[in-house]
mmCIF file of C-alpha atoms and ligand atoms in Angstrom:
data_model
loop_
_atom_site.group_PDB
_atom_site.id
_atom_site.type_symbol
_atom_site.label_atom_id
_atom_site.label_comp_id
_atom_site.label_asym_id
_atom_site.label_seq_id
_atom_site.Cartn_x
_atom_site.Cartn_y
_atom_site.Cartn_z
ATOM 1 C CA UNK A 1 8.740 33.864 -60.177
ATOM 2 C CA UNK A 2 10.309 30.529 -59.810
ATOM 3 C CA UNK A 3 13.058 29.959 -57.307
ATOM 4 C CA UNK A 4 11.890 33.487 -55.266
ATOM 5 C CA UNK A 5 10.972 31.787 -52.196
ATOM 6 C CA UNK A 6 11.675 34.979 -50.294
ATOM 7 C CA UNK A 7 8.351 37.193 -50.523
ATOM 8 C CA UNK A 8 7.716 40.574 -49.336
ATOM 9 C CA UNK A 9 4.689 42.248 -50.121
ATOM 10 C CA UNK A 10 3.851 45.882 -49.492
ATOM 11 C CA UNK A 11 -0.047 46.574 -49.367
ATOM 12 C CA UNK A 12 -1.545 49.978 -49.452
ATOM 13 C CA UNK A 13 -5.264 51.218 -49.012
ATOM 14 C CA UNK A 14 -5.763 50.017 -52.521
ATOM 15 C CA UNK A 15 -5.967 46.531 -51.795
ATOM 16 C CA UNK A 16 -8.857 47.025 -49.471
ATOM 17 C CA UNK A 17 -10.839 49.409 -51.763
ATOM 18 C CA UNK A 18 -12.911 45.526 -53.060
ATOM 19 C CA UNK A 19 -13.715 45.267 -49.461
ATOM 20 C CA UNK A 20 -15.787 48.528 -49.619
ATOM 21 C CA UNK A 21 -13.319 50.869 -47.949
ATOM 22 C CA UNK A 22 -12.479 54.035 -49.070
ATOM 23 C CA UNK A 23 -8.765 54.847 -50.450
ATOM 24 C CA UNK A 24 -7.160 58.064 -49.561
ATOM 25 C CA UNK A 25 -5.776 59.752 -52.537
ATOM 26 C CA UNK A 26 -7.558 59.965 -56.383
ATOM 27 C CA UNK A 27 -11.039 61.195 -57.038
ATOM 28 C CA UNK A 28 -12.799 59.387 -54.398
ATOM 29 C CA UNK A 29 -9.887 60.093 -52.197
ATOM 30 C CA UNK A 30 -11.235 60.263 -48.535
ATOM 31 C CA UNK A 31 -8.303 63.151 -48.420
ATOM 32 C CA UNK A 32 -9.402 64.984 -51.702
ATOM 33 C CA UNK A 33 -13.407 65.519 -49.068
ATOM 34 C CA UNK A 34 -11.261 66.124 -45.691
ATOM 35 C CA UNK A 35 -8.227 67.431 -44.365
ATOM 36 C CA UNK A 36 -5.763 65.298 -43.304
ATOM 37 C CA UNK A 37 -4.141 67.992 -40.978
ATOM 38 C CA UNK A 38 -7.924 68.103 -39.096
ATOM 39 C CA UNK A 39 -8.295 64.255 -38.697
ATOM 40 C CA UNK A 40 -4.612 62.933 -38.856
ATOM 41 C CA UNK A 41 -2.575 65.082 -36.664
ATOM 42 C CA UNK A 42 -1.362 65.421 -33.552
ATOM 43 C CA UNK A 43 -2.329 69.288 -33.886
ATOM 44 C CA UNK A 44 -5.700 68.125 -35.413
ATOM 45 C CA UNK A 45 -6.713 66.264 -32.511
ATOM 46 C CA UNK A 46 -5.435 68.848 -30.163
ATOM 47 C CA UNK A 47 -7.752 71.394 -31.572
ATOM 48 C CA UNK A 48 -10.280 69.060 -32.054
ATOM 49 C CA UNK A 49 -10.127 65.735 -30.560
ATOM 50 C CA UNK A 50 -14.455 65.149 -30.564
ATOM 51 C CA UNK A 51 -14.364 66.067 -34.488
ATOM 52 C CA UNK A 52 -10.957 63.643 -34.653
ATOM 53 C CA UNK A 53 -13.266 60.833 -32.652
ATOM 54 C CA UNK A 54 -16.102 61.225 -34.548
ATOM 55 C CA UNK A 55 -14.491 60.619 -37.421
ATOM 56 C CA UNK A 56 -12.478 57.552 -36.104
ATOM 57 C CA UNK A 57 -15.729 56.067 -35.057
ATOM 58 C CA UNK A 58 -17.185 56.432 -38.116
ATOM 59 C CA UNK A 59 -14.644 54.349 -39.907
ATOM 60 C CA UNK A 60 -14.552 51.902 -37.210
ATOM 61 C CA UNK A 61 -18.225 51.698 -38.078
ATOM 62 C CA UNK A 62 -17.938 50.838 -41.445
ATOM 63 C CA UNK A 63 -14.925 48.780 -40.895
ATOM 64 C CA UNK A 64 -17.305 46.543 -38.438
ATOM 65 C CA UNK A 65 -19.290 45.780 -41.537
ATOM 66 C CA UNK A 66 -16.023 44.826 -43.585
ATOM 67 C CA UNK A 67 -14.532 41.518 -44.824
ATOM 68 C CA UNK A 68 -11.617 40.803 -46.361
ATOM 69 C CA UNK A 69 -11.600 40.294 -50.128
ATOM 70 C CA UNK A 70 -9.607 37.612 -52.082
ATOM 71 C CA UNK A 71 -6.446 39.287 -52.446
ATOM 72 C CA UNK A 72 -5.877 39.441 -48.708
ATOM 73 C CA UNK A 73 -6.544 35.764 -48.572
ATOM 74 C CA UNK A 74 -4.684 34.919 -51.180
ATOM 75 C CA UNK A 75 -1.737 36.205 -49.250
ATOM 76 C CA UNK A 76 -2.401 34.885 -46.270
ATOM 77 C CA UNK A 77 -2.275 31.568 -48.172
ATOM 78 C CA UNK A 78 0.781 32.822 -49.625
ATOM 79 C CA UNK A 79 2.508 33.408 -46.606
ATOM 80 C CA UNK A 80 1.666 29.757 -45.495
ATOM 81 C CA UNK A 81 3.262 28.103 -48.428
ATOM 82 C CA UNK A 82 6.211 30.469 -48.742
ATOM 83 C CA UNK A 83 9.549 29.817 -46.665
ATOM 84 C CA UNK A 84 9.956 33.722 -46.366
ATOM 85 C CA UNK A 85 7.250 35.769 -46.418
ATOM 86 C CA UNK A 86 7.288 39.246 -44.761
ATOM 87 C CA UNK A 87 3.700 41.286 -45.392
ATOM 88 C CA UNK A 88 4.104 44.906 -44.566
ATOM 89 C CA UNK A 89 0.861 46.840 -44.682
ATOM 90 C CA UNK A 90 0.170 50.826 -44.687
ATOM 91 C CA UNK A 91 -3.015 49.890 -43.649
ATOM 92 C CA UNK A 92 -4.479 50.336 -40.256
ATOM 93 C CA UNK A 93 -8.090 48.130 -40.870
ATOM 94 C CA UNK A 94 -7.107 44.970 -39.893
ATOM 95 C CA UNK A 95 -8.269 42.526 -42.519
ATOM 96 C CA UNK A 96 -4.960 40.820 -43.722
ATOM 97 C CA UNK A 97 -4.936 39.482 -39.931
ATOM 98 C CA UNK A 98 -8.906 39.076 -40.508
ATOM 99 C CA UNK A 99 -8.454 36.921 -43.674
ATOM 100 C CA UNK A 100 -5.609 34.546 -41.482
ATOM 101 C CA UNK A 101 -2.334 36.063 -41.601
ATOM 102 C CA UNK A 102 -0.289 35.394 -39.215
ATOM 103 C CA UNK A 103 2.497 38.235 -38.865
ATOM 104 C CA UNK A 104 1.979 41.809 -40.453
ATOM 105 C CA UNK A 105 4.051 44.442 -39.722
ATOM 106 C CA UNK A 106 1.735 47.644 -39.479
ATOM 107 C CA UNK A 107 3.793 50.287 -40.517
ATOM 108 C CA UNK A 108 0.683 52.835 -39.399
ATOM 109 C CA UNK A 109 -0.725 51.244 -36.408
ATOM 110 C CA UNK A 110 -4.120 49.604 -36.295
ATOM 111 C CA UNK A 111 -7.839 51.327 -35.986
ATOM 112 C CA UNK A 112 -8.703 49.134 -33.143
ATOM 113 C CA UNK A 113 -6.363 50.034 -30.745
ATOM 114 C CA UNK A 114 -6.878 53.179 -28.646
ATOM 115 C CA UNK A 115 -3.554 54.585 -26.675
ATOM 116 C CA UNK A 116 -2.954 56.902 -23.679
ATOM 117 C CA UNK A 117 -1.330 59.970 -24.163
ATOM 118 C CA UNK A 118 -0.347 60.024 -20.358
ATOM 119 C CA UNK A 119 1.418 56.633 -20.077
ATOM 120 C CA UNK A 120 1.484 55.635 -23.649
ATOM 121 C CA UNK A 121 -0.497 52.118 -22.578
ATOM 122 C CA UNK A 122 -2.429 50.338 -25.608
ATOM 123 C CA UNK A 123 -5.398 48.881 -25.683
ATOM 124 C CA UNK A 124 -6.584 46.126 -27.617
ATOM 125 C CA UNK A 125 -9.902 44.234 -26.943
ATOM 126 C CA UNK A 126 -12.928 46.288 -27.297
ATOM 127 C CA UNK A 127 -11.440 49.854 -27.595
ATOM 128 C CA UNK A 128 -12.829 52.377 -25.903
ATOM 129 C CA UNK A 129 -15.366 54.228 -28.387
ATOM 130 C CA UNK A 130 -15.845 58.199 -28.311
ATOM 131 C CA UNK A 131 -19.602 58.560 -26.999
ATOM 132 C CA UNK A 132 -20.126 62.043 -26.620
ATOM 133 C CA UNK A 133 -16.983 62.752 -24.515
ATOM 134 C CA UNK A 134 -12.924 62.323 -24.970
ATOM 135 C CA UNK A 135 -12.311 58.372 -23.945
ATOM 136 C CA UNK A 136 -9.607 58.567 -20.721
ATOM 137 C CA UNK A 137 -7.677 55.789 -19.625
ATOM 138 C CA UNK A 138 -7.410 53.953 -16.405
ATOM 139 C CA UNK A 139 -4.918 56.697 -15.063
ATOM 140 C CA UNK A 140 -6.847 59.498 -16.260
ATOM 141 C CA UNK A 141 -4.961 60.211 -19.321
ATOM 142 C CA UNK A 142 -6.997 60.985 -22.681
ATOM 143 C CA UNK A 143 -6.988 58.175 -25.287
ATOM 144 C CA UNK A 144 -6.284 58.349 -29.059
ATOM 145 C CA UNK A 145 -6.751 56.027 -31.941
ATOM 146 C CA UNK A 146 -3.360 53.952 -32.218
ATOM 147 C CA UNK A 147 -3.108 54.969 -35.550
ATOM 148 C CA UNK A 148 -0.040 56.876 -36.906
ATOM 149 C CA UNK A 149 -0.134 60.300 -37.995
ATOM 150 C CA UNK A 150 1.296 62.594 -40.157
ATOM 151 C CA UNK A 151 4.438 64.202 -38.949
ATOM 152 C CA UNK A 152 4.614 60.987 -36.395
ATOM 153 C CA UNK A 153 7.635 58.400 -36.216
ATOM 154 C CA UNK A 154 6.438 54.952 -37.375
ATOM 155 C CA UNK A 155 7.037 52.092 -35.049
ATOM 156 C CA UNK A 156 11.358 51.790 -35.008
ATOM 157 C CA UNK A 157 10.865 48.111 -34.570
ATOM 158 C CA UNK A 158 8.529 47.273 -37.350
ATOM 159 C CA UNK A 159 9.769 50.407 -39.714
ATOM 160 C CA UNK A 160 13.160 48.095 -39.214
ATOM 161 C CA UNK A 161 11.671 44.876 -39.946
ATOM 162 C CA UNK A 162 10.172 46.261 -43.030
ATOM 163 C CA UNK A 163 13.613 47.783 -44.137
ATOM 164 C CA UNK A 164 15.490 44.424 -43.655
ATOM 165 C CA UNK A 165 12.795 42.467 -45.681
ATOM 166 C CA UNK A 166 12.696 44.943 -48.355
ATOM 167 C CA UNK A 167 16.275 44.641 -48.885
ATOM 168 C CA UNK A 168 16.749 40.595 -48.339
ATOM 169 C CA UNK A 169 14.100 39.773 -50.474
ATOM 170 C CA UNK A 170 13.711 38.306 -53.929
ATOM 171 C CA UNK A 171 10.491 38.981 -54.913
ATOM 172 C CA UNK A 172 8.716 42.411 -53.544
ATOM 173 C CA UNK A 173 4.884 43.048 -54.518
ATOM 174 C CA UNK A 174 3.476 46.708 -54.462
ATOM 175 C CA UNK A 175 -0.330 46.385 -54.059
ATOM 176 C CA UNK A 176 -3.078 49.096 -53.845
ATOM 177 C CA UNK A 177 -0.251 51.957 -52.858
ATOM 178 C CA UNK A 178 0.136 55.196 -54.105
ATOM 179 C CA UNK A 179 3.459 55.001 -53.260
ATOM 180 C CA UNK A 180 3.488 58.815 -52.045
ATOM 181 C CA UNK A 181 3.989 58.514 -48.367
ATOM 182 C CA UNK A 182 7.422 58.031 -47.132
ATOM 183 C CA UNK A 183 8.753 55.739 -45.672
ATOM 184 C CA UNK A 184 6.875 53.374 -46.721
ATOM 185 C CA UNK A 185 7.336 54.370 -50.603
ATOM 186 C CA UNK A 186 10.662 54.052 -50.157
ATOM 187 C CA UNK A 187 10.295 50.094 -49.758
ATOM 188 C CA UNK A 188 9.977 49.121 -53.329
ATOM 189 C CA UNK A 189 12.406 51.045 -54.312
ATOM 190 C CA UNK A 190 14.730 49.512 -51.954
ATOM 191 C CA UNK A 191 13.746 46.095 -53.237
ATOM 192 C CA UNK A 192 14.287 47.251 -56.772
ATOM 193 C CA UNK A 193 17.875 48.401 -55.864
ATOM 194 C CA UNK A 194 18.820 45.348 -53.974
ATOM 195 C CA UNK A 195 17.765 43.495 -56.681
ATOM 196 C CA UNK A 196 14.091 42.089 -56.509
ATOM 197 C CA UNK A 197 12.112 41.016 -58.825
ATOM 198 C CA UNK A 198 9.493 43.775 -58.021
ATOM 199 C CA UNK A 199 5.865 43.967 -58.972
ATOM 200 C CA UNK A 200 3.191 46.399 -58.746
ATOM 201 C CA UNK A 201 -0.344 45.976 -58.807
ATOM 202 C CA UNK A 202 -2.214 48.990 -59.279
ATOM 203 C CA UNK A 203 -5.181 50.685 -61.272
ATOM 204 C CA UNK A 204 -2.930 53.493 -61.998
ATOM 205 C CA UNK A 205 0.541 54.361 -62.445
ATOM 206 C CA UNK A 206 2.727 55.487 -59.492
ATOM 207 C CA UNK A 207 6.031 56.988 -59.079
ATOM 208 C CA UNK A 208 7.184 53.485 -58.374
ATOM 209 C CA UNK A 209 5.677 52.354 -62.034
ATOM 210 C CA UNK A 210 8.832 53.348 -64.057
ATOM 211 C CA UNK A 211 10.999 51.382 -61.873
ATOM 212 C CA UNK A 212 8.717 48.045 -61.218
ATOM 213 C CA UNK A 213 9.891 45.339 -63.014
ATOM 214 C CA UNK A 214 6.054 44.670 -63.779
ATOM 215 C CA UNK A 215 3.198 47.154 -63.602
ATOM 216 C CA UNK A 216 -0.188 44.885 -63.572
ATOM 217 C CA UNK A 217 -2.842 47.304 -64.187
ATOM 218 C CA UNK A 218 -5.562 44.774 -62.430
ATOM 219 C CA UNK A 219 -7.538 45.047 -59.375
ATOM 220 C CA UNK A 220 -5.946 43.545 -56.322
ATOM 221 C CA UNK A 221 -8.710 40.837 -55.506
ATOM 222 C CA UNK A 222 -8.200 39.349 -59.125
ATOM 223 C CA UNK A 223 -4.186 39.831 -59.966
ATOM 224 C CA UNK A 224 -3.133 38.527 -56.295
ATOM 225 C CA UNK A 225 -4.560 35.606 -56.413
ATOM 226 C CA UNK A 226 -3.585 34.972 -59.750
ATOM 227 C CA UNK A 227 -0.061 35.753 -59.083
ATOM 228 C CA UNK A 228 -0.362 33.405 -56.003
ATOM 229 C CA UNK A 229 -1.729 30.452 -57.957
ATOM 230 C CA UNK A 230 1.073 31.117 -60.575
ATOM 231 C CA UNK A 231 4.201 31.065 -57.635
ATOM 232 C CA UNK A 232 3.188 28.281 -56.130
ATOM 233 C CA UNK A 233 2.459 26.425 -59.550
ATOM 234 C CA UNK A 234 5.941 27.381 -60.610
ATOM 235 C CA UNK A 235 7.697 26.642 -56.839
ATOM 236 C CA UNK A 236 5.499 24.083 -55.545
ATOM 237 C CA UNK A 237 6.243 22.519 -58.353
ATOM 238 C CA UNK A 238 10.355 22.879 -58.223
ATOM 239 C CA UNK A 239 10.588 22.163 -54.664
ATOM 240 C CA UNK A 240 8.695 18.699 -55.427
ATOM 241 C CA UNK A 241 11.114 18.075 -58.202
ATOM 242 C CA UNK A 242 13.816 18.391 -56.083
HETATM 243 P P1 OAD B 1 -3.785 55.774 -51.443
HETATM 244 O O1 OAD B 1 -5.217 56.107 -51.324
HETATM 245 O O2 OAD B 1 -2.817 56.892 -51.491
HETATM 246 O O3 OAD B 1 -3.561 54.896 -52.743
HETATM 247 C C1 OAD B 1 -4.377 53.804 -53.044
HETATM 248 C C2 OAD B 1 -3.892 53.213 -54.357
HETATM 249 O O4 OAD B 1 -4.646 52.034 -54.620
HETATM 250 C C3 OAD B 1 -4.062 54.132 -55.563
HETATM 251 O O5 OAD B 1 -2.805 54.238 -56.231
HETATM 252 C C4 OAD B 1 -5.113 53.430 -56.428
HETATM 253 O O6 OAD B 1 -4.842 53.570 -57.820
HETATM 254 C C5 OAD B 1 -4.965 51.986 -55.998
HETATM 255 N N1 OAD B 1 -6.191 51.172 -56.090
HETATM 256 C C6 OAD B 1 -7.456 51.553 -55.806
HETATM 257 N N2 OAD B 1 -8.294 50.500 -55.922
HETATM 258 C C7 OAD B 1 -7.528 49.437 -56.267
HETATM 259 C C8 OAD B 1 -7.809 48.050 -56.526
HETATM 260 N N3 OAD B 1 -9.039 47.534 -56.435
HETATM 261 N N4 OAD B 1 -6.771 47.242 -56.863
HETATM 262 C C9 OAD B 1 -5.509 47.751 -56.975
HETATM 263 N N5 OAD B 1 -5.191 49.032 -56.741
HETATM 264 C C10 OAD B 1 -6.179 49.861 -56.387
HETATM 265 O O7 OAD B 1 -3.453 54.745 -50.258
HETATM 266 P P2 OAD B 1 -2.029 54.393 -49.613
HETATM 267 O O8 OAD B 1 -0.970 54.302 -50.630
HETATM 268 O O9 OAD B 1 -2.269 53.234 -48.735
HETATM 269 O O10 OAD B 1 -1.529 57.212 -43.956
HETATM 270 O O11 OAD B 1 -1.788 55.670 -48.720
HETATM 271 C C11 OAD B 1 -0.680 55.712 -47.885
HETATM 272 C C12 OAD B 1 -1.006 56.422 -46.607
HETATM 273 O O12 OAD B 1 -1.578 57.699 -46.889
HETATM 274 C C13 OAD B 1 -2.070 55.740 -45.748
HETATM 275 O O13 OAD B 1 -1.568 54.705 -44.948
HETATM 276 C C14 OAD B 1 -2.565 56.876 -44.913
HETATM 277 C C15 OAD B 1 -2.693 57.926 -45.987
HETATM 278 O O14 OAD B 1 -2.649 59.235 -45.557
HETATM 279 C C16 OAD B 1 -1.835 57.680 -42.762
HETATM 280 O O15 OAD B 1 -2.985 57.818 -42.390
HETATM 281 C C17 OAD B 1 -0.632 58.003 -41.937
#
């Protein structure tokens, strides 16, 4: 890793599974007990927004009890030390910006927002919780979790962002992703092609696997902070030298 001193990681549910939160695909997939087309859908929530609410609060629930785990602050560290450091999460729970980073493009919106589907306005502090009855806005509108879902557009600004990093950078890291939801899969990938060093960290193999430079088959909270201590060992070191 010496001499990459232009880092973009992508982070997937995986990396907050040491934190206590649930992943989404595998055996103890939260989408192997529910369906995603009930909970994560525009039609879902249509058909069923109190189910769609309960559910949201649950995981805001469980996410109140949550802290992040040492691989998100080893990259918040990371992205203190690095000159270029771009952190693109799939996740929507908040705890890279909980551990201390600074910029993270959320590629699927965040849990604790809610938004109007009348005028589209966000809110951030204190969202509105479901108690018995749909949550309305200020102009009467109903409010959803600001979360994306499927068969909705990602964020043009940040899915652009993400893109540009992917492709600029020298080093990309794949952690805790199944790599099976597109875009976002399509990130390493575009890293590999562009011609970053590219690393995944994963339990398992992915369909990104065969064409990661390195597969480490570790658990986030021990292999990114490992792979921190080793790039700055190896640049902190260079840039000192020179
Ligand atoms: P997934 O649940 O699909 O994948 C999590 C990955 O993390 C799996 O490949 C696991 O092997 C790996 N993993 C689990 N524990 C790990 C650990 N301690 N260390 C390292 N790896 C570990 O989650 P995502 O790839 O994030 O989208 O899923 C992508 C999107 O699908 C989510 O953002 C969500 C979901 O539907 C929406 O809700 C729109």
């Amino acid at each position: 890793m010496a001499g990459k001193r232009n880092v973009a990681v992508l982070t997937g549910a995986g990396i907050s599974a040491e934190s206590g939160l649930g992943t989404f695909r595998g055996k103890e997939g939260i989408w192997n007990k529910m369906r995603p087309e009930e909970l994560a859908s525009m039609e879902g929530f249509m058909a069923n927004p109190e189910l769609v609410w309960e559910w949201y609060n649950y995981r805001r629930s469980v996410l109140a009890e949550a802290k992040p785990n040492p691989a998100h602050h080893a990259l918040a560290k990371w992205e203190s030390a690095c000159p270029k450091f771009t952190l693109i999460t799939q996740n929507v729970d908040g705890l890279h910006q909980m551990a201390g980073s600074k910029s993270v493009l959320e590629l699927h919106g965040s849990i604790k927002i809610n938004r109007c589907l009348s005028c589209a306005q966000e809110s951030s502090d204190e969202p509105v919780r479901y108690e018995g009855k749909i949550p309305c806005c200020s102009c009467g509108g109903r409010l959803r979790p600001g979360v994306v879902w499927f068969g909705e557009m990602l964020p043009e600004a940040v899915l652009s962002q993400a893109f540009r990093a992917s492709t600029e950078c020298d080093l990309f890291l794949a952690v805790g992703t199944s790599a099976a939801v597109y875009p976002a899969a399509s990130l390493p990938e575009i890293a590999f092609e562009s011609g970053a060093l590219t690393i995944e960290i994963n339990l398992e193999h992915t369909p990104f696997t065969e064409s990661a430079h390195f597969h480490l088959a570790a658990q986030a909270g021990l292999a990114v902070p490992a792979l921190y201590h080793a790039w700055s060992h190896c640049n902190m070191t260079a840039s000192n030298n020179t």
